[in-house]
Amino acid sequence: MYSIQINEKRIKGKRNPMIYGHFIEHFHRQIYDGIYDPGNPLADEDGFRTDIIEAMRKIKVPVLRWPGGCFVSSYHWKDAVGPDRKPLFDKAWRVEDPNTFGTDEYVKLCRKIGCEPYICTNAGTGTAEEMSDWVEYCNLETEGQYAKWRIANGCEKPHKVKYWSIGNENYGSWEIGAKSSDEWGRLVRESAKMMKHVDPETELSAAALPDVDWNMNLLKNCGPYLDWISIHQYWDMMAEVQNPATYEECMAYTKNISRSVDDVRGMLTALHLEDRIRIAFDEWNLRSWHHPNVHTQKLGVGKESYLTPRDKNDDNSLYTMADAVFSACFLNAMNRNCDIVGMANFAPILNTRGCIYSNKEGIVLRSTYHVFDLYVNYLGDQVIDLWSEDTVPVIQVRSKSGEEMVVESLDLAATRWSDGTGVAIAVVNKHMDESQEIALDFKSGEASVIVYEITGESKDSYNDVGRTEVEIMDKNLGRFVPGMKIRLKPHSVNVIQIRNVI
Ligand code: AHR
Ligand code: AHR
């Protein structure tokens, strides 16, 4: 028996809504034929899909990072504003981008979703000037040619974009305009200076990774100018070959799931920056995107070798309870690290590996969507302490690379409502086929217990067009009794609400 204890008086902090952020890129059907679908009866007067926006609003998307991702490293924002858009040959993804969805459309979309915009700039082929011109266009009232251009384009008021990231994965050989560590430190510093001089209220991030040399050089050069440091992680790597890890192999990925955060936290602390700079985990997903023959020396010739295979991301049967359980463990870990992790962005929100799938007729809410719904709408607003005197039960799993490992089979996080109306405990049962029992070993006033549960008949259950196997189900367990036991189904994500509102 695994008995859990909580203490409402040991409040670790506000449960940060920005942990449940998202990312959308000009890739495959995320923007065009995705959220931006002019002419579709489901689209509004601006061409945005209202069914998709409604689904995004339900999970209270707090921030949406755009336009990339690799796409951004040869993207020029000026080609995508105003009346005559210049079509772009997107050298990252080797497709034509009509540039009909640009900054003004993006900001309008964010207003409709009710989320903060978060713009990632081109630090591949771009310059400090181009980045700071973008801030002028978005944030100055009327000063200078770019604010005037925005007004001429019909946007009288400034867009007030607060969050900006300098560059995307510029450390990687796959990235257009990749930089050495020294080059990166200087470019970020000069870009940050110009961007802050345009609008000192912007919050700036820069592409980083859990690598000491890259980060130390970046932070030594730019520490005073940065508010965030960006890291990305995908676990089940399928860029070239779509051979998805099994449920069991995905559970292996949950071991040390916050390793990157721990490493970057250490570097920030070593440089005494941990109070000023926070981590933006601004791309994460269990599954990396499938796009063969673009990120390698062997570039594909012929669309069937590099373009057609991208449709394989649309196979909804890939997104099972493994994705839901992994994502819940990741979000719990970011919550536990909410003192240093200020933002996390699921990559992406729509299509590709997203939590929402769309086609011309409608949408499918994949298993991961329901985890966001559960965590955003059913947990309390404060993170509180949770512990146990029992050892955490474990499972033996084999990783995708064939390594045997032992992984904790329960993952928990506790919250409370600051209005004192109760607590809500997130409990993930990772076990592939066994239910597990926990005991609520704490006192409470008069309260009722409801369990909100996401699971499926099998660990491989998934949702698709005309097929709903995974959704949030609720069970009323009646009055809270100290020490009461709750049985959690295998491969399930649960929120146990103990509330004293009748
Ligand atoms: O696979 C998609 C890419 O993953 C994103 O564009 C990039 O940021 C990351 O490498
Ligand atoms: O500390 C226990 C919690 O206190 C109860 O679960 C909740 O109802 C009360 O606020």
Tab-separated table of C-alpha atoms in Angstrom, residues 210 231 233 255-270 279 281 333-334 336-337 339-341:
chain	number	residue	atom	x	y	z
A	210	PRO	CA	21.667	21.411	-21.266
A	231	ILE	CA	15.413	24.362	-23.939
A	233	GLN	CA	13.377	17.953	-25.721
A	255	LYS	CA	12.938	8.042	-15.788
A	256	ASN	CA	14.771	11.291	-14.912
A	257	ILE	CA	12.208	13.180	-16.987
A	258	SER	CA	13.367	16.502	-15.521
A	259	ARG	CA	17.064	15.834	-16.139
A	260	SER	CA	17.391	18.792	-18.555
A	261	VAL	CA	15.754	21.115	-16.027
A	262	ASP	CA	18.057	19.870	-13.268
A	263	ASP	CA	21.145	20.479	-15.448
A	264	VAL	CA	20.119	23.995	-16.511
A	265	ARG	CA	19.069	24.855	-12.957
A	266	GLY	CA	22.587	23.906	-11.862
A	267	MET	CA	24.191	26.168	-14.477
A	268	LEU	CA	21.960	29.127	-13.612
A	269	THR	CA	22.738	28.637	-9.926
A	270	ALA	CA	26.484	28.392	-10.568
A	279	ILE	CA	13.586	28.162	-17.953
A	281	PHE	CA	10.882	24.539	-21.922
A	333	ALA	CA	7.699	17.389	-13.092
A	334	MET	CA	7.450	20.951	-14.443
A	336	ARG	CA	7.443	20.354	-9.046
A	337	ASN	CA	10.089	22.650	-10.583
A	339	ASP	CA	10.337	27.820	-9.022
A	340	ILE	CA	12.702	27.703	-12.021
A	341	VAL	CA	10.489	26.550	-14.933
